Every structure is written in structure tokens, then in C-alpha cells.
Short mmCIF file of C-alpha atoms in Angstrom, two decimals:
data_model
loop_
_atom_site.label_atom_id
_atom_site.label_comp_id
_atom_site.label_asym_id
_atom_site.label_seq_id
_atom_site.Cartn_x
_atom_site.Cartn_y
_atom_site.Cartn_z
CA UNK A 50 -71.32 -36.81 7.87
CA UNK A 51 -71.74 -32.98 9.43
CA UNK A 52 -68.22 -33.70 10.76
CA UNK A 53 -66.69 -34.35 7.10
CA UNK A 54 -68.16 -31.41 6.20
CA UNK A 55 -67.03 -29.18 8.25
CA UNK A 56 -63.45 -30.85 7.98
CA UNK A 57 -63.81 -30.18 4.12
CA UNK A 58 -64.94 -26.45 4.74
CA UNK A 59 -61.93 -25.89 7.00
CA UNK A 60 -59.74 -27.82 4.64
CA UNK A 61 -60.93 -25.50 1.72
CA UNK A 62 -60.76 -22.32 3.76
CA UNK A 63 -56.99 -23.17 4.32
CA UNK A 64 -56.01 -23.84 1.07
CA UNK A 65 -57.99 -20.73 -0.39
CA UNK A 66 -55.84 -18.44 2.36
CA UNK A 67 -52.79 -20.45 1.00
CA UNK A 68 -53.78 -19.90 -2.64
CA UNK A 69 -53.91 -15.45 -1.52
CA UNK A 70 -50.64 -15.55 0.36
CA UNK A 71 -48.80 -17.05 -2.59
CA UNK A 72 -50.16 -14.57 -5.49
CA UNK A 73 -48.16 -11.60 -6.58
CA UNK A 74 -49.76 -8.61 -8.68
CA UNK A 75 -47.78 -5.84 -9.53
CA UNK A 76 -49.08 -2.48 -10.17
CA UNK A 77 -46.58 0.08 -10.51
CA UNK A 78 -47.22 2.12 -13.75
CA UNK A 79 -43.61 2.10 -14.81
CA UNK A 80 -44.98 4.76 -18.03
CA UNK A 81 -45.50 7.45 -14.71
CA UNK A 82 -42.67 6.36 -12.33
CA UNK A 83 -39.84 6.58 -15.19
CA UNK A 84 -41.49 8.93 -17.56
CA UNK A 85 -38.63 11.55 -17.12
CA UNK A 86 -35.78 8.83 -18.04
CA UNK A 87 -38.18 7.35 -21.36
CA UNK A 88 -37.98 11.01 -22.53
CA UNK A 89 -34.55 11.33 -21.84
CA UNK A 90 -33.59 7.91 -23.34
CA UNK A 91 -35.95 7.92 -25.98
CA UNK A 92 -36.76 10.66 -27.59
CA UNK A 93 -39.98 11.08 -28.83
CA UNK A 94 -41.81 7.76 -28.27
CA UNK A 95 -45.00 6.18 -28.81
CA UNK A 96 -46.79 4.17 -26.64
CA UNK A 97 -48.41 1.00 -29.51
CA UNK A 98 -49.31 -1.35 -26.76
CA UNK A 99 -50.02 -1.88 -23.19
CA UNK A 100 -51.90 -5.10 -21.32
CA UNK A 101 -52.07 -6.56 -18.28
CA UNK A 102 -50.33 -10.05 -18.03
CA UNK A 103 -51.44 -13.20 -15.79
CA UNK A 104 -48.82 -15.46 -14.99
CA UNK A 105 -48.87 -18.93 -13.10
CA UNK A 106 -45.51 -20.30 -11.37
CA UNK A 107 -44.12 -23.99 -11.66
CA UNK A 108 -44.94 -25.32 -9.62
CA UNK A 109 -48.58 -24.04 -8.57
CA UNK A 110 -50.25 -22.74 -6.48
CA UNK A 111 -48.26 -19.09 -7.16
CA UNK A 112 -49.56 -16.85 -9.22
CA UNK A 113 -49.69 -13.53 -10.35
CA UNK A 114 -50.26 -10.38 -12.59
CA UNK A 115 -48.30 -7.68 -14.42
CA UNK A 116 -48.29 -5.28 -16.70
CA UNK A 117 -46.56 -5.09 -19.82
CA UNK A 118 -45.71 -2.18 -22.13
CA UNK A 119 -44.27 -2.10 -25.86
CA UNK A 120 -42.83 1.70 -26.96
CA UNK A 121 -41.91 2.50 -30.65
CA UNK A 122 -38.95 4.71 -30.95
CA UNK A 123 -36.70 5.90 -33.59
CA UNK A 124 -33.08 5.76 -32.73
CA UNK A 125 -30.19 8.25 -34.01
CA UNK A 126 -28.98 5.94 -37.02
CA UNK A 127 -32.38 6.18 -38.02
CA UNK A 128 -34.16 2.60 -37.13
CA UNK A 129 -37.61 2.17 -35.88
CA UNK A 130 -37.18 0.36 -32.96
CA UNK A 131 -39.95 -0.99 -30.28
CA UNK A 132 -38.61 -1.41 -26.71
CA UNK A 133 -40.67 -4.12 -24.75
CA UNK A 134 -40.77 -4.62 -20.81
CA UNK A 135 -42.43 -5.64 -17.61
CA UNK A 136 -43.32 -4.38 -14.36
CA UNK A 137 -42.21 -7.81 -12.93
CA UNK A 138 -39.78 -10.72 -13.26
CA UNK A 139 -35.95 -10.13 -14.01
CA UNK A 140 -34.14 -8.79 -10.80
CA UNK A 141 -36.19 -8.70 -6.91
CA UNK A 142 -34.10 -5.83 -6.17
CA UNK A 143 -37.11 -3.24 -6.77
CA UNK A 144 -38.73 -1.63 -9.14
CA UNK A 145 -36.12 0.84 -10.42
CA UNK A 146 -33.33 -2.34 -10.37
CA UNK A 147 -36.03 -4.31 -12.47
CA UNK A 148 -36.45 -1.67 -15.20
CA UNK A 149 -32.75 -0.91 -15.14
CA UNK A 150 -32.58 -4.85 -16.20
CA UNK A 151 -34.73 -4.79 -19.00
CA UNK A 152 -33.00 -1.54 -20.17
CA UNK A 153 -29.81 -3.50 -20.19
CA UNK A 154 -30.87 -6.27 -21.74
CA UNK A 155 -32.62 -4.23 -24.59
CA UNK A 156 -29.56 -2.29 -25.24
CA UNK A 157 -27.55 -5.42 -24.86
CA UNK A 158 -29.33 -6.97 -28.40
CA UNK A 159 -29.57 -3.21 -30.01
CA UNK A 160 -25.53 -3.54 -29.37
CA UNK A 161 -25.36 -7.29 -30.43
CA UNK A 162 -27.15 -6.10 -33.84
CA UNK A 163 -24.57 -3.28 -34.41
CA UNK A 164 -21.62 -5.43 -34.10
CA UNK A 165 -23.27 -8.21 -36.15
CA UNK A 166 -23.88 -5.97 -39.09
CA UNK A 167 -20.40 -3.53 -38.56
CA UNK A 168 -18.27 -6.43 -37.95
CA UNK A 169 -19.48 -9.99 -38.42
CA UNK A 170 -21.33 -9.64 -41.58
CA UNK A 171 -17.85 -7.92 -43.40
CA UNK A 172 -16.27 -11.62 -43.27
CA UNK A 173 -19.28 -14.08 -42.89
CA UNK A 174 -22.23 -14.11 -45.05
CA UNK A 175 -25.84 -14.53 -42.86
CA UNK A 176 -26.19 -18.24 -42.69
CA UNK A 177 -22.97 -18.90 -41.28
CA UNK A 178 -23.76 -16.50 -38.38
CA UNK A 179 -25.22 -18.17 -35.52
CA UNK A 180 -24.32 -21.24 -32.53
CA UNK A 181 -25.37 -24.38 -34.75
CA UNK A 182 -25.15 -22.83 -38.12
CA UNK A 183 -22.43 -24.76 -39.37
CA UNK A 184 -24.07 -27.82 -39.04
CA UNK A 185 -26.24 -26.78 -42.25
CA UNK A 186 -24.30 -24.24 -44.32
CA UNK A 187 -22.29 -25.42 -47.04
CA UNK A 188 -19.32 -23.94 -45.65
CA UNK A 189 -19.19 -25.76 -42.57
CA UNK A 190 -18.32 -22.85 -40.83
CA UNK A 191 -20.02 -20.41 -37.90
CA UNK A 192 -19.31 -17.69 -35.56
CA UNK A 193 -22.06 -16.99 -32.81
CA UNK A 194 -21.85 -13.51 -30.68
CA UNK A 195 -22.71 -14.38 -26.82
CA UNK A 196 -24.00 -11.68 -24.63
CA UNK A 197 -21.70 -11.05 -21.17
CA UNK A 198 -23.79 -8.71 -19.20
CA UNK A 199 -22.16 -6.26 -16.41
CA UNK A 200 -21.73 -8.39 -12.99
CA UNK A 201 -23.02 -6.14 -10.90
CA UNK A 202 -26.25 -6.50 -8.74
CA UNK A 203 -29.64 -4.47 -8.28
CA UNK A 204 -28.12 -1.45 -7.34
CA UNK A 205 -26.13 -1.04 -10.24
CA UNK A 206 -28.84 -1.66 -12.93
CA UNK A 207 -30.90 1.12 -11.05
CA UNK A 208 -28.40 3.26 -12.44
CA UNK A 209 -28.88 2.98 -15.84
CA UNK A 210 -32.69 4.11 -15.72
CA UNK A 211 -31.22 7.53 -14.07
CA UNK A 212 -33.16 10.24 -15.93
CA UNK A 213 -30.38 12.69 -16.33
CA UNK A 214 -27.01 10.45 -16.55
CA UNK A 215 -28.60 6.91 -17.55
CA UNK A 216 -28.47 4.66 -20.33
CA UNK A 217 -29.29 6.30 -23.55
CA UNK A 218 -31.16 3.91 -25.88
CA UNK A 219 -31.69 6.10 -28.99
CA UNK A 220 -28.04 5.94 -29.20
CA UNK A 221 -26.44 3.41 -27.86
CA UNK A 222 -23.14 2.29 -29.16
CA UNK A 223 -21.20 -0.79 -28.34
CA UNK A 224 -18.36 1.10 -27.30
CA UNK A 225 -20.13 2.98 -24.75
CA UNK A 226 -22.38 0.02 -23.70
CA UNK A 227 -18.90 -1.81 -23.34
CA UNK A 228 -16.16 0.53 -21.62
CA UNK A 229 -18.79 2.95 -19.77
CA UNK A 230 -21.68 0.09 -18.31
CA UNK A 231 -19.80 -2.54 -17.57
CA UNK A 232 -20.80 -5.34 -20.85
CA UNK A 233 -18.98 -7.23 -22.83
CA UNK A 234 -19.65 -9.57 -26.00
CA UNK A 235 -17.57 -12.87 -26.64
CA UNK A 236 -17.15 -14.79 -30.34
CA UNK A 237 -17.74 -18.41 -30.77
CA UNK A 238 -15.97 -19.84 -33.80
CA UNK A 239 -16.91 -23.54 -34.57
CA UNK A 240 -16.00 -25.81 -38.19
CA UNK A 241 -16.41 -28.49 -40.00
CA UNK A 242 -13.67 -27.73 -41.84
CA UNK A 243 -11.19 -30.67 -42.87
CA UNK A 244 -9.05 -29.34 -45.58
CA UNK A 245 -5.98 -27.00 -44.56
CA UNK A 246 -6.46 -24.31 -47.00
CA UNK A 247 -9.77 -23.62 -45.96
CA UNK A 248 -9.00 -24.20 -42.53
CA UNK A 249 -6.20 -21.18 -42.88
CA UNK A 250 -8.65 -18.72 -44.81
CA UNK A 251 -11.06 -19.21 -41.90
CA UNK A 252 -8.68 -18.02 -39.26
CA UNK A 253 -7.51 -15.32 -41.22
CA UNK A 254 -11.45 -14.21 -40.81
CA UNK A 255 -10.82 -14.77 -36.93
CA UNK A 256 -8.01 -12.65 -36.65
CA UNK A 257 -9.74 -9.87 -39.00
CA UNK A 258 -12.67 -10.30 -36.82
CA UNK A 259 -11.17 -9.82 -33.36
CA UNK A 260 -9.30 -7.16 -34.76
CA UNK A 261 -12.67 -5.07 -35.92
CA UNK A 262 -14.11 -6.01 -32.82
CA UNK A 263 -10.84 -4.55 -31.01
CA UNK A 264 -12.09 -0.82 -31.75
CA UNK A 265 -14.91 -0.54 -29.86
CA UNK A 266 -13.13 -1.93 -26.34
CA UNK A 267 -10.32 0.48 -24.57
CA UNK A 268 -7.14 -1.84 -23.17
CA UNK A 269 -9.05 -4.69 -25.09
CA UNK A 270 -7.10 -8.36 -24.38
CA UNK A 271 -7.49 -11.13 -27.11
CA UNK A 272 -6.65 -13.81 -24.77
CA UNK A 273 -7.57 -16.37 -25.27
CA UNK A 274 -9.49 -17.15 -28.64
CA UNK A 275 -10.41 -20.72 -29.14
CA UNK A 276 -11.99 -22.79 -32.24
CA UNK A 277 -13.76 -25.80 -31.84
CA UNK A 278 -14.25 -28.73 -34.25
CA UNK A 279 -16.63 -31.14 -34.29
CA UNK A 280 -14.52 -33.18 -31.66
CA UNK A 281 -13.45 -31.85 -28.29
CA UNK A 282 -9.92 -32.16 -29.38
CA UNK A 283 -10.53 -30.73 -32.24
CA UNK A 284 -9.70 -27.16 -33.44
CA UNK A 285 -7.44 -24.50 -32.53
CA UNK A 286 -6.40 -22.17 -29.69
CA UNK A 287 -5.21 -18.65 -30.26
CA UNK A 288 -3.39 -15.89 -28.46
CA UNK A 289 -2.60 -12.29 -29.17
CA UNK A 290 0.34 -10.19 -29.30
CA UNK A 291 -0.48 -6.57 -28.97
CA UNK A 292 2.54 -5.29 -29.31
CA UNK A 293 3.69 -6.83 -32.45
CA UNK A 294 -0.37 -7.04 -33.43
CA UNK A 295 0.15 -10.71 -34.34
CA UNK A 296 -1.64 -14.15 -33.59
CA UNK A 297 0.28 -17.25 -32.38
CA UNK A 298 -2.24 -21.12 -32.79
CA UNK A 299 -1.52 -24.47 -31.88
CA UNK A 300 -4.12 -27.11 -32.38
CA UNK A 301 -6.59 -27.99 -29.89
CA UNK A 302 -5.09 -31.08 -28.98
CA UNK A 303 -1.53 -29.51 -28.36
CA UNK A 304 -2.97 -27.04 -26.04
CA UNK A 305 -5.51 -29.51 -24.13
CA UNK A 306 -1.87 -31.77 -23.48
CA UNK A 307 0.19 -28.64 -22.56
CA UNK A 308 -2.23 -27.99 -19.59
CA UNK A 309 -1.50 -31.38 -18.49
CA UNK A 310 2.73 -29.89 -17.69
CA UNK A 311 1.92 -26.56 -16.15
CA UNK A 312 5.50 -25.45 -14.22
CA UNK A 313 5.97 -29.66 -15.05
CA UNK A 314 4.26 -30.39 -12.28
CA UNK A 315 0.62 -31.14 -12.49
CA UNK A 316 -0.03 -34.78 -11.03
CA UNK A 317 -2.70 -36.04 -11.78
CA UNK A 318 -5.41 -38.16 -9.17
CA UNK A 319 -7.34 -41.37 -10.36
CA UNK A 320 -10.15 -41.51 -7.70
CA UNK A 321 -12.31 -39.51 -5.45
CA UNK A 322 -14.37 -40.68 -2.46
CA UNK A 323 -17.52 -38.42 -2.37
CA UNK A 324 -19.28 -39.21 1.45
CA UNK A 325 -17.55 -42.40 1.56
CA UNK A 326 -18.37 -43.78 -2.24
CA UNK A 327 -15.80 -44.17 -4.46
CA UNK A 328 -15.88 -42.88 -7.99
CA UNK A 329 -12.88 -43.25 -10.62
CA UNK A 330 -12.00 -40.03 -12.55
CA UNK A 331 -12.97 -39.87 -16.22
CA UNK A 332 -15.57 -42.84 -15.60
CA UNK A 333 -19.30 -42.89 -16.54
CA UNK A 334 -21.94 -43.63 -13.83
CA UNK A 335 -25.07 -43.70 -15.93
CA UNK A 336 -27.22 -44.34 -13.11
CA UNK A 337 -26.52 -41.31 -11.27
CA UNK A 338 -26.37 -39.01 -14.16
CA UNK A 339 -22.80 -38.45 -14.39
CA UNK A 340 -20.41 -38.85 -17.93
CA UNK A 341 -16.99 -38.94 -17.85
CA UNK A 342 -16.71 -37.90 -14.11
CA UNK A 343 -14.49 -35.12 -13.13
CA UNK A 344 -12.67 -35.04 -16.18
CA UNK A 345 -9.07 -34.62 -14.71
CA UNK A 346 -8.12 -34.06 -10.95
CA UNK A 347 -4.76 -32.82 -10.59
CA UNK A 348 -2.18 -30.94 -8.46
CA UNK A 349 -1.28 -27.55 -9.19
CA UNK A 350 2.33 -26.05 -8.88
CA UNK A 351 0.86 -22.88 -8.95
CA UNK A 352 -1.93 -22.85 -6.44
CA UNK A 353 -0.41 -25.47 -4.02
CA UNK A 354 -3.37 -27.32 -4.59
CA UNK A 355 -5.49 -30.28 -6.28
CA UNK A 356 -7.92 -29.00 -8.64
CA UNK A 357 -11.18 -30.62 -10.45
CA UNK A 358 -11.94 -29.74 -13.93
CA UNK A 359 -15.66 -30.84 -14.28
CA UNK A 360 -16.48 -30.44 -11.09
CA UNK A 361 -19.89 -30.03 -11.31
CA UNK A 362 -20.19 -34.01 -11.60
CA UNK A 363 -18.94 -33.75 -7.95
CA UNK A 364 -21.71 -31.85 -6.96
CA UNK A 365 -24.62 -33.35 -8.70
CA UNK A 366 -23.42 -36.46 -6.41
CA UNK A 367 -23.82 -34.55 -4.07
CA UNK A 368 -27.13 -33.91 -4.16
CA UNK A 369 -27.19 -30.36 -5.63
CA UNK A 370 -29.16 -29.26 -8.17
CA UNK A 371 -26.83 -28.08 -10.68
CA UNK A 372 -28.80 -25.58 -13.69
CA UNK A 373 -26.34 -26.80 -17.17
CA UNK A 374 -25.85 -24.32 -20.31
CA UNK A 375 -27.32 -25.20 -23.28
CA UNK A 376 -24.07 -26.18 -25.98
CA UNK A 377 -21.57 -25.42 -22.65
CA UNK A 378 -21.66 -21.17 -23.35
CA UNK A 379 -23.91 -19.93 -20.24
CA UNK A 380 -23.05 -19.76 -16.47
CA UNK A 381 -23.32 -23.04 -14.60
CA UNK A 382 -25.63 -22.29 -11.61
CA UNK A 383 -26.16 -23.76 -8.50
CA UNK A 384 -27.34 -22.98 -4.97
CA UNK A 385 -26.00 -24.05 -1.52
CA UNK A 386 -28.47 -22.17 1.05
CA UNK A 387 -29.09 -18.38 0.65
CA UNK A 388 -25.93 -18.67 -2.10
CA UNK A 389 -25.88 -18.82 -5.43
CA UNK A 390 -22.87 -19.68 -7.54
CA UNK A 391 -22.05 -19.40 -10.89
CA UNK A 392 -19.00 -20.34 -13.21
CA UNK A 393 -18.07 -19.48 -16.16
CA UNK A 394 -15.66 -22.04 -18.64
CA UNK A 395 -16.24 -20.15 -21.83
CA UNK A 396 -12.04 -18.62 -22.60
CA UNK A 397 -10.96 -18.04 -19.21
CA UNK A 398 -12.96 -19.44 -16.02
CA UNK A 399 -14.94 -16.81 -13.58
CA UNK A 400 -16.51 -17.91 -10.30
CA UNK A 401 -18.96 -15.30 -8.86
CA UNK A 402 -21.38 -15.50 -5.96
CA UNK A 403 -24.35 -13.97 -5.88
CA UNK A 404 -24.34 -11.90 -8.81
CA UNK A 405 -20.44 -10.20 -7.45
CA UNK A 406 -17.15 -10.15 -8.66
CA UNK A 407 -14.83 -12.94 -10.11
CA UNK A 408 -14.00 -14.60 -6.84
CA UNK A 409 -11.09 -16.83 -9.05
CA UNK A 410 -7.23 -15.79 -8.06
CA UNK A 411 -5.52 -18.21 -10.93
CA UNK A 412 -6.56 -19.19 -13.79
CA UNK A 413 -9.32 -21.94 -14.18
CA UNK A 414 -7.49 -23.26 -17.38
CA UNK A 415 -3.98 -23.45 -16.33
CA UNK A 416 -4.40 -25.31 -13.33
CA UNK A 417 -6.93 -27.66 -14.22
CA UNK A 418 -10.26 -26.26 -12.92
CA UNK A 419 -11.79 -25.24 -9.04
CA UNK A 420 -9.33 -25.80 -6.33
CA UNK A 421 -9.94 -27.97 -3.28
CA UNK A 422 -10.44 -25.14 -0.91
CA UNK A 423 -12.77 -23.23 -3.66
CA UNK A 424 -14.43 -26.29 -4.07
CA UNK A 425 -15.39 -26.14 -0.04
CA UNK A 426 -16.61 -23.02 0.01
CA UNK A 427 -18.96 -23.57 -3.03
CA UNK A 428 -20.15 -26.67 -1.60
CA UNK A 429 -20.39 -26.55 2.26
CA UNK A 430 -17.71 -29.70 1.97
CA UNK A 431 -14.21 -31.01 3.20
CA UNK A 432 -11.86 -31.67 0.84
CA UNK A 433 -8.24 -33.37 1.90
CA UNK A 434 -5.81 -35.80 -0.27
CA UNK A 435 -5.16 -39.03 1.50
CA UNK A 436 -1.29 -39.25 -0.18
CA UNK A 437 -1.36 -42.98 0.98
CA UNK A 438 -3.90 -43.99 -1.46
CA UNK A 439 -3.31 -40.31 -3.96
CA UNK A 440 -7.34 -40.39 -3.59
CA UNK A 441 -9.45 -36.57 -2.87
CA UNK A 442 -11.83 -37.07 -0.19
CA UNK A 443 -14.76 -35.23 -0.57
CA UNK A 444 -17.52 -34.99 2.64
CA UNK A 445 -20.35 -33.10 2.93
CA UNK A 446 -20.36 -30.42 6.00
#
């Protein structure tokens, strides 16, 4: 019985020493360290609240503590404004890369608010602003404004908490936020729409829309602009001609089926054999989490190469855990050791690791998604055709 008990002492001591080495409290009074840049950004400001937060990870046993400030402001187009942030969370870069975050971030919504109400709100009344609002307003209509923050890493957020050249928040303008920091802001345009003289007024909005938008972004590309039905074929896709300031759209449909005759050569590949298990392309495997695998795998004229469209179907088989965007507009995100990928399918495709710079040489759309040899390097595979069979072999490294 002594014996249990001293098991159950040493037991508890371990796990107690366990429970220490896994909290995290942070302490830095960011109100002292970056007093000089609040002033400088700010203005005049008031400090209305200020707590200490406790915060518990999933899963246990980490844990933690922070502190958490909320400043009232007014800004130079005369709004009250209250600027919230942490000691803790957002970037690990550091303390001056984790306030330069939530600086960003703020000035990313103060920016999102401006265009809404200089731009949006001309053509679109309030309820038909928004991702899912025209499942509900009458005019089965809806354009949503999606943040695209600077893809840079710690260093560069640092620099927009620089006391004497940094971020201004008082009076922040999209332009500057845009052409000077790096930002940018994308427009999702979704209808119900069924009835072609509607359909045409709405994408006259579009193209008065873009063109608004168009001011506050120096050498500013409209390609491409898409809008989606209530069907994945449905819609249209848009491009832009600067120089004659004119838009050119063929339906949805037209444009998914012209992708299919790149340079009239894009063949396209029934199967794949992922570690020795075949799959068939466009086929639904329930079981293992997986609808309408792949999508399309086809060769590329371009790139010399066979490409998968959906290929993160590929890679949840696997065995990676792959983070999905709610309604398909975020980053998909996934690690393979000390990496961490992302891609990007909203207009044109963008593959970045860790945080860098689009790593993509063609574009994602054109050819039909990744390429084989991207597809290695983002997930520590082989890829090779077998031409006997016209099957991509996939094997883990």
C-alpha cells in the first residue's frame, strides 16, 4: 500500500512539472513598449479598458495568460474608433511582429469599412452585401469583400508598429494600406438570378464596381473577375481591357470547357495510384472522406507536365491533415514537417510556403491545377505517369 503511494506521489509530481513546462504567461506591457508609435498612430487616445486574459489550449494540458487592451481613438474623417489587441497569439515572431499583426489586421477592417461604404454601398443596398446574403434578399443577389493580407512574415509586420515611419491608423486609407503595405481586397459576386435582364443590370454593377474599386490600386489588373451561380457551372467569367476600358464574359460553363483545350493539348488521366491503391478521378470514396476525387488530372502543353486540380483529395489520402476554407474563399493549409503550405484558388491560384512569396510559375487555372513536380515538393512524394496504363503514380517519400 506505502508503495502505491509513493508511485501516486511521483506520478502526481510528474504531471504537475508537466502541467508548468507547458503554461505560457505573457507580460510585456505593450501600453510602455510601443507608447511612442500609439501616439504617433493615434493621436490622442484613451485607454477604456485593460484585463488580464486566461486562456486554455486544445488540447490540454497548455495553458496560459495575457493581457488585453481596448484604446478609443478618433480618426481624421472624424469616427470614434476603439482599437483592441493582445500581448499574445497571432504571429511567434516576437513581440513587436505580434503587435505589428494586430495593427494590420485592425487597419485591414477600418479599410474594408471605407471601401464598403465609398464603393459597395453606391450600387448595392446593405442586405445584399455580404458571402451568403443572397440566399435571403429578395434580389437574389450579393457581393462579399475578402480580406488579402500582405505575404510577408514577422519581420515585415514589425514594421508597421515603427514609431516614426509606421502604419498610421487615424488615417488610414485603402490606397495607402494597398500600394504602400503590401494588402489587397478581392470581390465575391454570387446570384440567384435566372432572368437575362436582370442578370445584365447586375454585371453592369460589377463592372461599375471594379471600376470604383480601380482608383485606389496603382497598375491595378482586373483579371480575372468571376460570378458564381447557385451551380458550379453556373455564372459568368470576366476579363478586362485596360486599354480600351472594356469588359469581355462568357458563361461559366464556356470558360470551365475552354480550360479543358489549353494550346489543344490538355489530355486528360482517368486514374491515380496513391501508395499502391487505386482511385478513379472524379469518383467519390465516402469512406475516406473524399468527393469527387481530384476533379480533373491532365497534361499541360504549357508546363510539360500532368497537373491535379483538387489536389488536396490526394493528400488527405495521404494521411495529411488538410485545414479547408469555409464556402472555398480562404487559404487551404497544410503541413508536411517544419513546412507549412498554403494555396490559394480564389481568381488566380498562389502557392506560398511558410508565410513567402507565390512559389506558382504558370497559372493554376490554365493548366489545370498543381503540377506533378509541385505536387512532390508539397508532399514529400514521387509522382511519375506510367504511359502504358495513362495512370499518375503517387508514393509517399
Amino acid at each position: 500500500m506505502r508503495k502505491r503511494s509513493i508511485y501516486i506521489l511521483l506520478l502526481f509530481l510528474i504531471l504537475s512539472q508537466f502541467m508548468v513546462g507547458c503554461s505560457e504567461h505573457y507580460k510585456t506591457d505593450f501600453l510602455k513598449k510601443f507608447d511612442s508609435y500609439l501616439s504617433y498612430s493615434l493621436g490622442d487616445f484613451e485607454v477604456v479598458d485593460a484585463e488580464t486574459i486566461k486562456w486554455r489550449a486544445d488540447p490540454l494540458p497548455v495553458r496560459g495568460s495575457g493581457l488585453r487592451w481596448v484604446l478609443a481613438f478618433t480618426d481624421d474623417r472624424g469616427f470614434d474608433r476603439e482599437f483592441t489587441f493582445k500581448n499574445y497569439g497571432y504571429t511567434q515572431g516576437g513581440d513587436q511582429s505580434n503587435f505589428g499583426y494586430a495593427v494590420m489586421e485592425y487597419a485591414m477592417n477600418l479599410c474594408e469599412e471605407q471601401i464598403t461604404t465609398d464603393v459597395l454601398l453606391k450600387y448595392f443596398h446593405t442586405d445584399e452585401i455580404g458571402l451568403q446574403e443572397y440566399r435571403t434578399n429578395e434580389t437574389k443577389i450579393s457581393v462579399a469583400l475578402i480580406n488579402e493580407y500582405p505575404p510577408k512574415g514577422d519581420d515585415y509586420y514589425a514594421n508597421f508598429v515603427d514609431p516614426q515611419k509606421g502604419l498610421q491608423l487615424k488615417s488610414i486609407h485603402p490606397k495607402q494600406l494597398i500600394n504602400d503595405w503590401g494588402a489587397s481586397y478581392n470581390f465575391l459576386f454570387h446570384t440567384l438570378i435566372d432572368n437575362d435582364d436582370q442578370m445584365k443590370e447586375f454585371m453592369a454593377k460589377i463592372e461599375l464596381v471594379l471600376r470604383d474599386y480601380a482608383k485606389y490600386v496603382n497598375n491595378y489588373d482586373l483579371l480575372p473577375i468571376e460570378v458564381n451561380g447557385e451551380n458550379y457551372e453556373d455564372g459568368y467569367h470576366g476579363t478586362y481591357n485596360k486599354e480600351t476600358d472594356s469588359f469581355t464574359w462568357i458563361t461559366k460553363k464556356d470558360y470551365l470547357e475552354s480550360l479543358k483545350y489549353i494550346d489543344g493539348n490538355l489530355k486528360k488521366i482517368e486514374k491515380v495510384i496513391i501508395n499502391g491503391k487505386e482511385y478513379l478521378v472524379n469518383k467519390t470514396y465516402k469512406d475516406e472522406n473524399v468527393y469527387f476525387f481530384a476533379d480533373s488530372v491532365t497534361y499541360s502543353q504549357t508546363t510539360k507536365q500532368y497537373h491535379i486540380n483538387d489536389f488536396e483529395d490526394l493528400l488527405t489520402l495521404l494521411g495529411y491533415k488538410v485545414s479547408m476554407p469555409k464556402e472555398h474563399v480562404g487559404p487551404i493549409i497544410w503541413s508536411v514537417g517544419t513546412d507549412t503550405y498554403s494555396v490559394r484558388k480564389l481568381n488566380d491560384w498562389s502557392l506560398k510556403k511558410n508565410g513567402g512569396t507565390n512559389l506558382l510559375k504558370y497559372s493554376g487555372h490554365e493548366c489545370g491545377g498543381i503540377s506533378q513536380s509541385d505536387f512532390e515538393m508539397l508532399s514529400n512524394t514521387t509522382v511519375y505517369m506510367d504511359k502504358e496504363t495513362w495512370t499518375l503514380v503517387v508514393n509517399s517519400n
